[in-house]
CSV table of C-alpha atoms in Angstrom, one decimal:
chain,number,residue,atom,x,y,z
A,1,MET,CA,0.0,0.0,0.2
A,2,SER,CA,1.4,3.2,-1.4
A,3,PRO,CA,1.7,5.8,1.7
A,4,ARG,CA,-1.1,8.4,1.4
A,5,MET,CA,-0.7,11.4,-0.2
A,6,GLN,CA,-1.2,15.0,1.5
A,7,VAL,CA,-1.9,18.0,-0.7
A,8,ARG,CA,-0.4,20.5,1.1
A,9,VAL,CA,-2.2,23.8,1.5
A,10,ARG,CA,-0.6,27.4,3.0
A,11,GLY,CA,-2.0,30.7,3.7
A,12,ARG,CA,-0.4,33.9,2.4
A,13,SER,CA,-1.8,37.5,2.8
A,14,PHE,CA,-2.0,39.8,-0.1
A,15,MET,CA,-3.7,43.7,0.6
A,16,ALA,CA,-6.4,44.4,-2.2
A,17,PHE,CA,-7.1,47.9,-3.1
A,18,VAL,CA,-10.4,48.7,-3.0
A,19,ILE,CA,-11.3,51.4,-5.3
A,20,ALA,CA,-15.4,53.0,-5.7
A,21,PRO,CA,-16.2,54.3,-8.9
A,22,GLU,CA,-18.6,57.3,-9.2
A,23,PRO,CA,-20.8,58.8,-11.7
A,24,PRO,CA,-20.4,60.7,-14.3
A,25,LEU,CA,-17.8,57.6,-15.0
A,26,GLN,CA,-16.1,59.4,-17.7
A,27,ILE,CA,-15.1,62.2,-15.6
A,28,TRP,CA,-14.2,59.6,-12.9
A,29,LEU,CA,-12.5,57.4,-15.1
A,30,SER,CA,-10.5,60.5,-16.1
A,31,HIS,CA,-9.1,61.4,-12.8
A,32,LEU,CA,-8.3,58.0,-12.4
A,33,ASP,CA,-5.8,58.1,-15.6
A,34,ALA,CA,-4.6,61.4,-14.2
A,35,GLN,CA,-3.8,60.1,-10.7
A,36,MET,CA,-2.2,56.8,-12.7
A,37,LEU,CA,-0.1,59.0,-14.8
A,38,ARG,CA,1.5,60.7,-11.7
A,39,SER,CA,2.4,56.9,-9.8
A,40,PRO,CA,2.8,54.9,-12.7
A,41,GLY,CA,2.5,51.0,-11.4
A,42,PHE,CA,0.6,51.5,-8.6
A,43,PHE,CA,-1.8,49.4,-9.5
A,44,GLU,CA,0.0,47.1,-11.1
A,45,THR,CA,1.3,44.7,-8.4
A,46,ARG,CA,-2.1,44.7,-6.4
A,47,PRO,CA,-5.3,42.7,-6.8
A,48,VAL,CA,-8.0,45.4,-6.9
A,49,VAL,CA,-11.9,45.2,-5.6
A,50,ILE,CA,-14.0,47.2,-7.1
A,51,ASP,CA,-16.8,48.7,-5.0
A,52,LEU,CA,-20.0,49.4,-7.1
A,53,ALA,CA,-22.1,50.9,-4.6
A,54,ALA,CA,-22.4,54.5,-6.2
A,55,VAL,CA,-22.8,53.1,-9.5
A,56,GLY,CA,-26.4,52.6,-10.6
A,57,PRO,CA,-27.5,51.0,-14.0
A,58,ASP,CA,-28.5,53.8,-15.8
A,59,ASP,CA,-24.8,55.6,-15.4
A,60,HIS,CA,-23.7,56.2,-18.6
A,61,GLY,CA,-20.8,53.6,-19.1
A,62,THR,CA,-21.4,50.9,-16.3
A,63,ALA,CA,-21.4,48.3,-19.0
A,64,THR,CA,-18.0,49.0,-20.2
A,65,LEU,CA,-16.6,50.1,-16.8
A,66,LEU,CA,-14.8,46.9,-15.8
A,67,THR,CA,-13.5,46.7,-19.2
A,68,GLU,CA,-11.8,49.6,-18.9
A,69,LEU,CA,-10.3,49.2,-15.6
A,70,GLU,CA,-9.0,45.7,-16.8
A,71,GLN,CA,-7.6,48.0,-19.6
A,72,ARG,CA,-5.6,50.3,-17.4
A,73,GLY,CA,-3.8,47.6,-16.3
A,74,MET,CA,-5.8,46.5,-13.1
A,75,SER,CA,-5.8,43.0,-11.8
A,76,VAL,CA,-9.7,43.1,-10.7
A,77,ILE,CA,-10.3,40.1,-8.4
A,78,ASP,CA,-13.6,40.8,-7.1
A,79,VAL,CA,-16.6,43.4,-7.5
A,80,GLU,CA,-18.5,44.0,-4.5
A,81,ASN,CA,-22.5,45.8,-4.2
A,82,ALA,CA,-22.7,44.8,-7.8
A,83,ARG,CA,-26.2,44.4,-7.4
A,84,ASP,CA,-27.6,43.4,-11.2
A,85,LEU,CA,-25.4,45.8,-12.7
A,86,PRO,CA,-24.7,44.9,-16.4
A,87,GLY,CA,-21.3,43.5,-17.3
A,88,ALA,CA,-20.4,42.8,-13.5
A,89,ASP,CA,-21.1,39.0,-13.7
A,90,PRO,CA,-17.9,37.8,-15.2
A,91,TRP,CA,-15.7,39.7,-12.3
A,92,ARG,CA,-18.1,38.3,-9.4
A,93,ARG,CA,-16.3,35.9,-6.8
A,94,ARG,CA,-18.0,36.8,-3.4
A,95,LEU,CA,-14.6,36.8,-1.6
A,96,VAL,CA,-15.0,37.0,2.2
A,97,GLY,CA,-13.0,37.8,5.1
A,98,GLY,CA,-11.9,41.0,4.4
A,99,ARG,CA,-10.3,43.3,6.9
A,100,GLU,CA,-10.0,47.1,6.1
A,101,THR,CA,-6.7,48.7,6.8
A,102,GLY,CA,-7.4,52.1,5.6
A,103,PRO,CA,-7.0,54.6,2.9
A,104,VAL,CA,-4.0,53.9,0.8
A,105,GLU,CA,-1.9,57.4,-0.7
A,106,PRO,CA,0.0,57.2,-3.7
A,107,THR,CA,2.9,59.4,-3.6
A,108,ILE,CA,3.8,61.1,-6.8
A,109,GLU,CA,7.8,61.0,-6.3
A,110,GLN,CA,7.4,57.3,-5.8
A,111,ALA,CA,7.1,54.9,-8.9
A,112,GLN,CA,6.9,52.2,-7.3
A,113,VAL,CA,4.3,50.7,-5.1
A,114,THR,CA,3.6,52.3,-1.9
A,115,PRO,CA,3.4,50.1,1.1
A,116,VAL,CA,0.8,51.0,3.8
A,117,SER,CA,2.1,53.5,6.4
A,118,ALA,CA,3.6,51.5,8.7
A,119,PRO,CA,4.4,52.6,12.7
A,120,PRO,CA,7.8,52.5,13.4
A,121,PRO,CA,9.0,48.7,14.5
A,122,LEU,CA,9.1,48.3,17.9
A,123,PRO,CA,10.8,45.8,19.7
A,124,GLU,CA,8.7,42.6,19.2
A,125,ASP,CA,8.8,39.7,21.5
A,126,CYS,CA,9.3,36.6,19.1
A,127,SER,CA,8.1,34.5,21.5
A,128,LEU,CA,4.6,34.1,23.1
A,129,LEU,CA,4.5,32.7,27.0
A,130,LEU,CA,1.2,31.7,28.4
A,131,ASP,CA,1.0,31.0,32.0
A,132,GLU,CA,-2.7,29.7,32.0
A,133,PRO,CA,-4.3,26.8,30.7
A,134,VAL,CA,-5.9,27.3,27.3
A,135,ARG,CA,-9.7,26.6,27.2
A,136,SER,CA,-11.8,25.0,25.3
A,137,GLY,CA,-13.1,27.1,22.2
A,138,GLN,CA,-10.2,29.4,22.6
A,139,SER,CA,-7.4,30.2,19.7
A,140,VAL,CA,-4.2,31.0,20.2
A,141,LEU,CA,-2.8,32.8,17.2
A,142,PHE,CA,1.4,33.5,17.4
A,143,LEU,CA,2.5,33.9,14.0
A,144,LYS,CA,5.5,35.5,15.0
A,145,GLY,CA,7.3,32.5,16.6
A,146,ASP,CA,7.4,30.0,19.3
A,147,VAL,CA,4.3,29.5,21.7
A,148,THR,CA,5.2,28.1,24.9
A,149,VAL,CA,1.8,26.8,27.5
A,150,VAL,CA,2.4,26.2,31.0
A,151,GLY,CA,-0.5,24.3,31.5
A,152,ALA,CA,-2.9,22.5,29.5
A,153,VAL,CA,-4.4,22.9,26.1
A,154,SER,CA,-8.1,21.6,26.3
A,155,SER,CA,-9.8,19.5,23.8
A,156,GLY,CA,-11.5,22.0,21.4
A,157,ALA,CA,-8.4,25.0,21.9
A,158,GLU,CA,-6.2,25.4,19.4
A,159,ILE,CA,-2.8,26.9,18.8
A,160,LEU,CA,-1.3,28.3,16.0
A,161,ALA,CA,2.5,29.4,16.0
A,162,GLY,CA,4.6,30.3,13.3
A,163,GLY,CA,7.4,28.9,14.9
A,164,SER,CA,7.2,26.0,17.4
A,165,ILE,CA,4.7,24.8,20.3
A,166,HIS,CA,6.0,24.1,23.8
A,167,ILE,CA,3.5,22.5,25.9
A,168,TYR,CA,4.2,21.9,29.6
A,169,GLY,CA,1.1,19.8,30.5
A,170,ALA,CA,-1.6,18.0,28.5
A,171,LEU,CA,-1.9,18.7,24.9
A,172,ARG,CA,-5.6,17.5,24.1
A,173,GLY,CA,-6.6,20.1,21.7
A,174,ARG,CA,-5.2,21.2,18.3
A,175,ALA,CA,-1.3,22.5,17.8
A,176,ILE,CA,-0.3,24.1,14.6
A,177,ALA,CA,3.4,24.8,14.2
A,178,GLY,CA,5.1,26.6,11.3
A,179,ALA,CA,1.7,27.7,10.5
A,180,LEU,CA,3.2,30.1,7.7
A,181,GLY,CA,5.2,27.4,6.3
A,182,ASN,CA,8.3,26.5,8.6
A,183,PRO,CA,9.4,22.6,8.5
A,184,HIS,CA,11.6,22.9,11.0
A,185,ALA,CA,9.1,23.8,13.6
A,186,ARG,CA,8.4,21.0,16.4
A,187,ILE,CA,5.6,20.4,18.9
A,188,PHE,CA,6.5,19.1,22.5
A,189,CYS,CA,4.5,18.3,25.2
A,190,GLN,CA,4.5,16.5,28.2
A,191,ARG,CA,1.4,14.8,28.0
A,192,PHE,CA,-0.1,13.7,24.4
A,193,GLU,CA,-3.7,13.3,24.0
A,194,ALA,CA,-4.3,16.1,21.0
A,195,GLU,CA,-6.7,15.6,18.6
A,196,LEU,CA,-4.7,17.2,15.9
A,197,VAL,CA,-1.3,18.2,15.3
A,198,SER,CA,0.3,19.6,12.1
A,199,ILE,CA,3.5,21.2,11.4
A,200,ASP,CA,4.3,23.2,8.0
A,201,GLY,CA,0.7,22.6,6.6
A,202,TYR,CA,1.4,18.7,7.0
A,203,TYR,CA,-1.1,17.4,9.6
A,204,ARG,CA,-2.3,14.1,11.6
A,205,THR,CA,-5.6,13.6,13.5
A,206,ALA,CA,-6.0,11.6,17.1
A,207,ASP,CA,-7.2,8.3,14.5
A,208,ASP,CA,-4.2,8.3,12.8
A,209,ILE,CA,-2.2,8.8,15.5
A,210,ASP,CA,-0.4,5.4,17.5
A,211,PRO,CA,-2.7,4.4,20.5
A,212,SER,CA,0.4,3.5,22.5
A,213,LEU,CA,1.7,7.5,22.2
A,214,HIS,CA,-1.6,8.9,24.3
A,215,GLY,CA,-0.6,10.1,27.5
A,216,ARG,CA,3.2,10.0,26.8
A,217,ALA,CA,5.7,13.1,26.6
A,218,VAL,CA,6.3,13.7,23.2
A,219,GLU,CA,8.1,15.2,20.4
A,220,ILE,CA,6.6,15.8,17.0
A,221,ARG,CA,8.5,17.1,13.7
A,222,LEU,CA,8.2,17.0,10.2
A,223,VAL,CA,10.6,13.9,8.6
A,224,ASP,CA,10.8,13.8,5.0
A,225,GLU,CA,7.1,15.7,4.4
A,226,ALA,CA,5.7,13.2,7.1
A,227,ILE,CA,4.5,14.0,10.8
A,228,SER,CA,7.1,12.2,13.0
A,229,ILE,CA,5.9,11.5,16.7
A,230,SER,CA,8.5,10.2,19.2
A,231,VAL,CA,8.3,9.2,22.8
A,232,PHE,CA,10.5,12.5,24.3
A,233,GLY,CA,13.0,11.5,27.0
B,1,MET,CA,-19.4,43.1,51.8
B,2,ALA,CA,-21.8,41.1,49.5
B,3,LYS,CA,-20.4,38.2,47.4
B,4,VAL,CA,-22.0,37.7,43.9
B,5,VAL,CA,-22.1,34.2,43.1
B,6,VAL,CA,-23.0,32.7,39.4
B,7,VAL,CA,-23.9,29.1,39.2
B,8,THR,CA,-23.2,28.3,35.2
B,9,SER,CA,-22.0,25.2,33.3
B,10,GLY,CA,-22.3,25.7,29.3
B,11,LYS,CA,-24.5,22.4,28.8
B,12,GLY,CA,-28.1,22.3,29.9
B,13,GLY,CA,-29.5,19.8,32.6
B,14,VAL,CA,-26.4,19.1,34.3
B,15,GLY,CA,-28.4,20.8,37.7
B,16,LYS,CA,-27.2,24.5,37.8
B,17,THR,CA,-31.0,25.5,38.8
B,18,THR,CA,-31.2,22.6,41.3
B,19,SER,CA,-27.7,23.6,42.7
B,20,THR,CA,-28.6,27.2,43.1
B,21,ALA,CA,-31.9,26.6,44.8
B,22,ALA,CA,-30.3,24.0,47.3
B,23,LEU,CA,-26.7,26.5,47.7
B,24,GLY,CA,-28.8,29.4,48.3
B,25,ALA,CA,-31.0,27.8,50.8
B,26,ALA,CA,-27.9,26.0,52.5
B,27,LEU,CA,-26.7,29.8,53.1
B,28,ALA,CA,-29.8,30.7,54.6
B,29,GLN,CA,-29.8,28.0,56.6
B,30,ASN,CA,-26.3,29.2,58.1
B,31,GLY,CA,-28.1,32.6,58.9
B,32,GLU,CA,-27.0,34.6,56.0
B,33,ARG,CA,-29.2,37.1,53.9
B,34,VAL,CA,-29.4,35.4,50.4
B,35,VAL,CA,-31.4,36.1,47.0
B,36,VAL,CA,-31.4,33.6,44.2
B,37,VAL,CA,-31.7,35.3,40.8
B,38,ASP,CA,-33.0,33.6,37.9
B,39,PHE,CA,-31.1,34.6,34.3
B,40,ASP,CA,-32.7,32.2,32.4
B,41,VAL,CA,-35.4,34.4,30.8
B,42,GLY,CA,-37.8,32.8,28.8
B,43,LEU,CA,-37.1,29.3,30.6
B,44,ARG,CA,-37.4,30.1,34.0
B,45,ASN,CA,-37.6,27.6,36.4
B,46,LEU,CA,-35.9,28.5,39.7
B,47,ASP,CA,-39.8,29.9,40.7
B,48,LEU,CA,-40.5,26.1,40.3
B,49,ILE,CA,-37.8,24.6,42.6
B,50,MET,CA,-38.4,27.0,45.1
B,51,GLY,CA,-41.9,26.5,45.3
B,52,ALA,CA,-42.7,30.3,44.5
B,53,GLU,CA,-44.5,30.0,41.0
B,54,ARG,CA,-47.8,30.8,42.5
B,55,ARG,CA,-46.5,34.0,43.8
B,56,VAL,CA,-44.4,35.5,41.1
B,57,VAL,CA,-45.9,38.7,40.3
B,58,PHE,CA,-43.1,41.2,38.9
B,59,ASP,CA,-39.7,39.8,37.4
B,60,MET,CA,-36.4,41.0,36.8
B,61,ILE,CA,-37.0,42.7,33.5
B,62,ASN,CA,-39.9,44.6,34.8
B,63,VAL,CA,-37.6,45.7,37.3
B,64,ILE,CA,-34.9,46.6,34.4
B,65,GLN,CA,-37.7,48.3,32.6
B,66,GLY,CA,-38.8,50.6,35.2
B,67,ASP,CA,-42.2,49.1,35.8
B,68,ALA,CA,-41.4,47.7,39.4
B,69,LYS,CA,-39.3,48.2,42.1
B,70,LEU,CA,-36.8,45.8,42.7
B,71,THR,CA,-38.5,45.4,46.2
B,72,GLN,CA,-41.8,44.3,44.3
B,73,ALA,CA,-40.4,41.6,42.7
B,74,LEU,CA,-38.5,39.7,45.2
B,75,ILE,CA,-40.3,36.7,46.7
B,76,ARG,CA,-39.3,35.9,50.2
B,77,ASP,CA,-39.3,32.2,50.8
B,78,LYS,CA,-42.2,30.8,52.9
B,79,ARG,CA,-39.5,28.8,55.1
B,80,LEU,CA,-36.9,31.0,55.3
B,81,GLU,CA,-37.2,34.6,56.1
B,82,ASN,CA,-33.9,35.6,55.1
B,83,LEU,CA,-34.2,33.5,51.6
B,84,MET,CA,-35.5,35.5,48.7
B,85,LEU,CA,-35.8,34.9,44.8
B,86,LEU,CA,-35.7,37.3,42.1
B,87,PRO,CA,-37.7,35.9,39.1
B,88,ALA,CA,-37.0,35.5,35.1
B,89,SER,CA,-39.6,37.3,32.8
B,90,GLN,CA,-41.1,34.0,31.0
B,91,THR,CA,-42.8,35.6,28.5
B,92,ARG,CA,-40.0,37.9,27.3
B,93,ASP,CA,-36.4,36.7,25.8
B,94,LYS,CA,-33.0,37.2,26.6
B,95,ASP,CA,-32.7,40.5,24.5
B,96,ALA,CA,-35.1,42.2,27.1
B,97,LEU,CA,-31.9,41.9,29.7
B,98,THR,CA,-29.8,45.1,29.2
B,99,SER,CA,-26.3,45.2,30.6
B,100,GLU,CA,-27.0,48.4,32.2
B,101,GLY,CA,-30.3,47.1,33.7
B,102,VAL,CA,-28.2,43.9,34.9
B,103,ALA,CA,-25.8,45.9,36.6
B,104,LYS,CA,-28.0,48.3,38.4
B,105,VAL,CA,-30.2,45.3,39.6
B,106,ILE,CA,-27.3,43.6,41.1
B,107,ALA,CA,-25.8,46.7,42.3
B,108,GLU,CA,-28.9,47.2,44.3
B,109,LEU,CA,-29.1,43.6,45.4
B,110,ARG,CA,-25.3,43.8,46.7
B,111,GLU,CA,-26.8,46.4,49.5
B,112,LYS,CA,-29.3,44.0,50.7
B,113,PHE,CA,-27.9,40.6,50.7
B,114,ASP,CA,-24.7,39.1,52.0
B,115,TRP,CA,-25.1,36.8,48.7
B,116,VAL,CA,-26.2,37.0,45.2
B,117,LEU,CA,-26.7,33.8,43.6
B,118,CYS,CA,-27.3,33.8,39.6
B,119,ASP,CA,-28.6,31.1,38.0
B,120,SER,CA,-27.1,31.2,34.7
B,121,PRO,CA,-29.1,29.8,31.4
B,122,ALA,CA,-27.3,27.0,29.8
B,123,GLY,CA,-25.3,28.1,26.8
B,124,ILE,CA,-22.8,30.7,26.1
B,125,GLU,CA,-24.8,33.5,24.4
B,126,ARG,CA,-26.2,36.7,25.9
B,127,GLY,CA,-28.0,35.1,28.8
B,128,ALA,CA,-25.1,33.1,30.1
B,129,SER,CA,-22.6,36.5,29.7
B,130,LEU,CA,-24.6,38.7,31.5
B,131,ALA,CA,-25.3,36.4,34.2
B,132,MET,CA,-21.7,36.0,34.8
B,133,HIS,CA,-20.7,39.8,34.0
B,134,HIS,CA,-21.0,41.0,37.4
B,135,ALA,CA,-19.8,37.6,39.5
B,136,ASP,CA,-17.0,37.6,42.0
B,137,ILE,CA,-17.3,33.7,42.3
B,138,ALA,CA,-18.2,31.4,39.8
B,139,ILE,CA,-19.6,27.7,40.7
B,140,VAL,CA,-19.1,25.8,37.6
B,141,VAL,CA,-21.5,23.1,37.8
B,142,THR,CA,-20.3,19.6,35.8
B,143,ASN,CA,-21.5,15.9,35.5
B,144,PRO,CA,-18.8,13.2,35.2
B,145,GLU,CA,-19.2,12.9,31.6
B,146,VAL,CA,-16.9,14.1,28.8
B,147,SER,CA,-19.3,16.9,26.9
B,148,SER,CA,-20.0,18.1,30.3
B,149,VAL,CA,-16.8,18.6,31.1
B,150,ARG,CA,-15.9,20.4,28.0
B,151,ASP,CA,-18.7,22.6,28.2
B,152,SER,CA,-17.6,23.6,31.4
B,153,ASP,CA,-13.5,24.2,30.1
B,154,ARG,CA,-15.4,26.5,27.7
B,155,ILE,CA,-17.5,28.6,30.2
B,156,ILE,CA,-14.2,28.6,32.6
B,157,GLY,CA,-12.4,30.2,29.4
B,158,MET,CA,-15.3,32.7,29.4
B,159,LEU,CA,-15.3,33.7,33.2
B,160,ASP,CA,-11.6,34.6,32.8
B,161,SER,CA,-11.9,36.5,29.8
B,162,LYS,CA,-15.4,38.1,29.6
B,163,THR,CA,-16.5,38.8,33.3
B,164,GLU,CA,-16.1,42.7,35.0
B,165,ARG,CA,-13.3,41.3,36.9
B,166,ALA,CA,-11.4,39.9,34.1
B,167,GLU,CA,-11.8,43.3,32.4
B,168,ARG,CA,-10.3,44.8,35.4
B,169,GLY,CA,-7.4,42.4,35.1
B,170,GLU,CA,-8.4,40.9,38.4
B,171,ARG,CA,-8.8,37.1,39.2
B,172,ILE,CA,-12.4,35.5,39.5
B,173,GLU,CA,-13.0,32.8,42.2
B,174,LYS,CA,-13.8,29.6,40.4
B,175,HIS,CA,-15.0,26.3,41.9
B,176,LEU,CA,-16.0,23.1,40.5
B,177,LEU,CA,-19.2,21.6,42.0
B,178,LEU,CA,-19.5,18.0,40.2
B,179,THR,CA,-23.0,16.8,40.5
B,180,ARG,CA,-24.8,13.2,39.5
B,181,TYR,CA,-21.8,11.2,40.8
B,182,ASP,CA,-22.0,7.7,41.0
B,183,PRO,CA,-19.1,6.2,42.8
B,184,VAL,CA,-19.8,2.8,41.6
B,185,ARG,CA,-20.2,3.3,38.0
B,186,ALA,CA,-17.1,5.6,38.4
B,187,GLU,CA,-15.5,2.9,39.7
B,188,ARG,CA,-16.7,0.7,37.1
B,189,GLY,CA,-15.5,3.1,34.8
B,190,ASP,CA,-18.8,3.9,33.3
B,191,MET,CA,-18.4,8.0,34.0
B,192,LEU,CA,-15.5,9.8,34.6
B,193,LYS,CA,-13.9,9.8,37.9
B,194,VAL,CA,-13.3,12.9,40.0
B,195,GLU,CA,-9.5,13.0,39.5
B,196,ASP,CA,-10.2,13.1,35.7
B,197,VAL,CA,-12.6,15.8,35.6
B,198,LEU,CA,-10.1,17.9,37.9
B,199,ASP,CA,-7.2,16.9,36.0
B,200,ILE,CA,-8.9,18.7,33.0
B,201,LEU,CA,-10.5,21.6,34.4
B,202,SER,CA,-8.0,22.5,36.9
B,203,ILE,CA,-10.3,24.3,39.5
B,204,PRO,CA,-10.9,24.0,43.0
B,205,LEU,CA,-13.7,21.6,44.1
B,206,LEU,CA,-16.3,22.5,46.1
B,207,GLY,CA,-18.3,19.4,45.9
B,208,ILE,CA,-19.4,16.2,44.8
B,209,ILE,CA,-23.5,15.9,45.1
B,210,PRO,CA,-24.4,11.8,44.8
B,211,GLU,CA,-26.9,11.1,41.8
B,212,SER,CA,-30.0,10.5,44.2
B,213,GLN,CA,-34.0,10.3,43.9
B,214,GLU,CA,-34.0,13.1,46.9
B,215,VAL,CA,-33.0,15.8,44.6
B,216,LEU,CA,-36.0,14.7,41.9
B,217,ARG,CA,-38.4,14.5,44.9
B,218,ALA,CA,-37.4,17.8,45.9
B,219,SER,CA,-37.7,19.6,42.8
B,220,ASN,CA,-40.9,17.7,42.2
B,221,VAL,CA,-42.7,19.2,46.0
B,222,GLY,CA,-41.1,22.4,45.0
B,223,SER,CA,-38.8,22.5,47.9
B,224,PRO,CA,-34.8,22.8,47.9
B,225,VAL,CA,-33.5,19.3,48.5
B,226,THR,CA,-31.0,21.1,51.7
B,227,LEU,CA,-34.9,22.1,53.1
B,228,ASN,CA,-36.8,19.6,52.2
B,229,ALA,CA,-34.5,16.3,53.0
B,230,PRO,CA,-31.7,17.8,55.1
B,231,ILE,CA,-29.9,14.7,56.2
B,232,SER,CA,-30.0,13.0,52.5
B,233,ALA,CA,-26.8,12.6,51.0
B,234,PRO,CA,-26.9,15.2,48.3
B,235,ALA,CA,-28.4,18.0,51.3
B,236,ARG,CA,-25.3,16.8,53.3
B,237,ALA,CA,-23.2,17.2,50.5
B,238,TYR,CA,-24.5,21.0,49.2
B,239,LEU,CA,-24.2,22.0,53.1
B,240,ASP,CA,-20.8,20.7,53.1
B,241,ALA,CA,-19.9,22.6,49.7
B,242,VAL,CA,-21.4,25.6,51.4
B,243,ARG,CA,-19.2,25.5,54.3
B,244,ARG,CA,-16.4,25.3,51.9
B,245,LEU,CA,-17.7,28.5,50.2
B,246,ARG,CA,-17.7,30.1,53.3
B,247,GLY,CA,-14.3,29.4,53.9
B,248,GLU,CA,-14.3,26.6,56.0
B,249,THR,CA,-11.9,23.1,55.6
B,250,VAL,CA,-14.3,20.6,55.2
B,251,ASP,CA,-13.0,16.8,54.2
B,252,MET,CA,-14.0,15.9,50.6
B,253,THR,CA,-16.1,12.9,50.8
B,254,VAL,CA,-19.1,11.4,48.8
B,255,PRO,CA,-22.3,11.3,51.4
B,256,SER,CA,-24.0,8.1,50.8
B,257,ASP,CA,-27.7,7.5,51.9
B,258,LYS,CA,-26.3,3.7,53.2
B,259,VAL,CA,-25.9,4.4,57.1
B,260,GLY,CA,-22.1,3.6,57.8
B,261,LEU,CA,-20.9,3.5,54.6
B,262,VAL,CA,-19.3,7.1,53.9
B,263,ALA,CA,-17.3,6.9,50.8
B,264,ARG,CA,-13.8,9.0,51.5
B,265,LEU,CA,-12.2,10.2,48.3
B,266,PHE,CA,-9.4,12.0,48.9
B,267,GLY,CA,-7.6,12.1,52.6
B,268,ARG,CA,-6.6,15.2,51.6
B,269,ARG,CA,-8.2,18.4,51.0
B,270,ALA,CA,-9.2,18.2,47.2
B,271,ALA,CA,-7.2,20.7,44.6
């Protein structure tokens, strides 16, 4: 029997620009052209979402608006508030889960993509230490590095770490290490009763885990693209 | 200084209302001024368990909406004059509870009583979170089975994050009350053992209430078991739990109805 192949799925987030055309569309397009002339390449490497809330079906140029935008080099990935506007259907994707990040200002001098104004970098912890048990229903998300829990991780709780996960207690919930794609991340726990463990997108559920490991102190790592669990110490 | 206690569990049917009534009556039997508050708007039961269902005129929603004064809504127990009930409304739903209204009622109750026992509805939604919001102490009622334990774990997480004390960065005192416990079945492996539950929930144990016909019998006659059958095993367990709640050190035992067969669980005081 050949080993089961697991298809890897990883997450990556991009910031999309949202623009909201306003009638009269011809004039709006000419303003856009002027702006793009001042900041060439501003839209080039960004996904764009078009918010059609302000546009009605009777406004002149509605049917061709999205084609016009594509011709200007925009990568339109979705339209919002399109209702039943003519010409919007081919672009409808119904993406969900967007989070507002505020206005993005193109600068005239800079020709390349302007990043969102970031606050000055603070010295940040690259590990998270939790002194309390992680209870059912709680989700700990820490993508900057390792997570250490002094206590148990309950059934129905989850830890998502960019780095490794260390649990000084029982792991009864889910532990997802190397969540942004790190095959060297590991999971350690004092008592292994997990529902699911994952490293770098590879995972194993309780059903696929050798029952003799239940209740033991274990180390979990990725060996040849497979989750490997060994008794620790 | 009044203590506000929430009796909560997450899961329904584990014995929150029965325990609220029994603990409230037991506190009152110890001379404390006690009010038991039903937060289960729309599905009120505490009035039945307390045997006060035929005397409900106004309820907490009336007080919150200003249709009645708190003193008009409070119902005095027929057996203990220092035990009162604030009923919930049966005709409304939980949206009628406003957080300002609940805060005002609780603040007023704090002035009148030594203990305010809030009977939380099941679930983790609005009703449950309002019931726990002002609590100083939480009694987490749990049955020795996995679904109840996991739901209790979820509730403990909420107690540590959603209550007023947690928001102020303080700790809320939490106690585990294990109900419907059957030592024989636990020994056979048919239900979780006390140690297993404590290990998962890691909060101190307030008491172990044995499974007993007396609890059902007391409910049916509308009397808290501590009043209806004070020498029965569950009543003694509740009375012990109340002594622990008041700060006494009491050995942890599971009282039994069979005379001379007091199953001693731990030699030490639990957790």
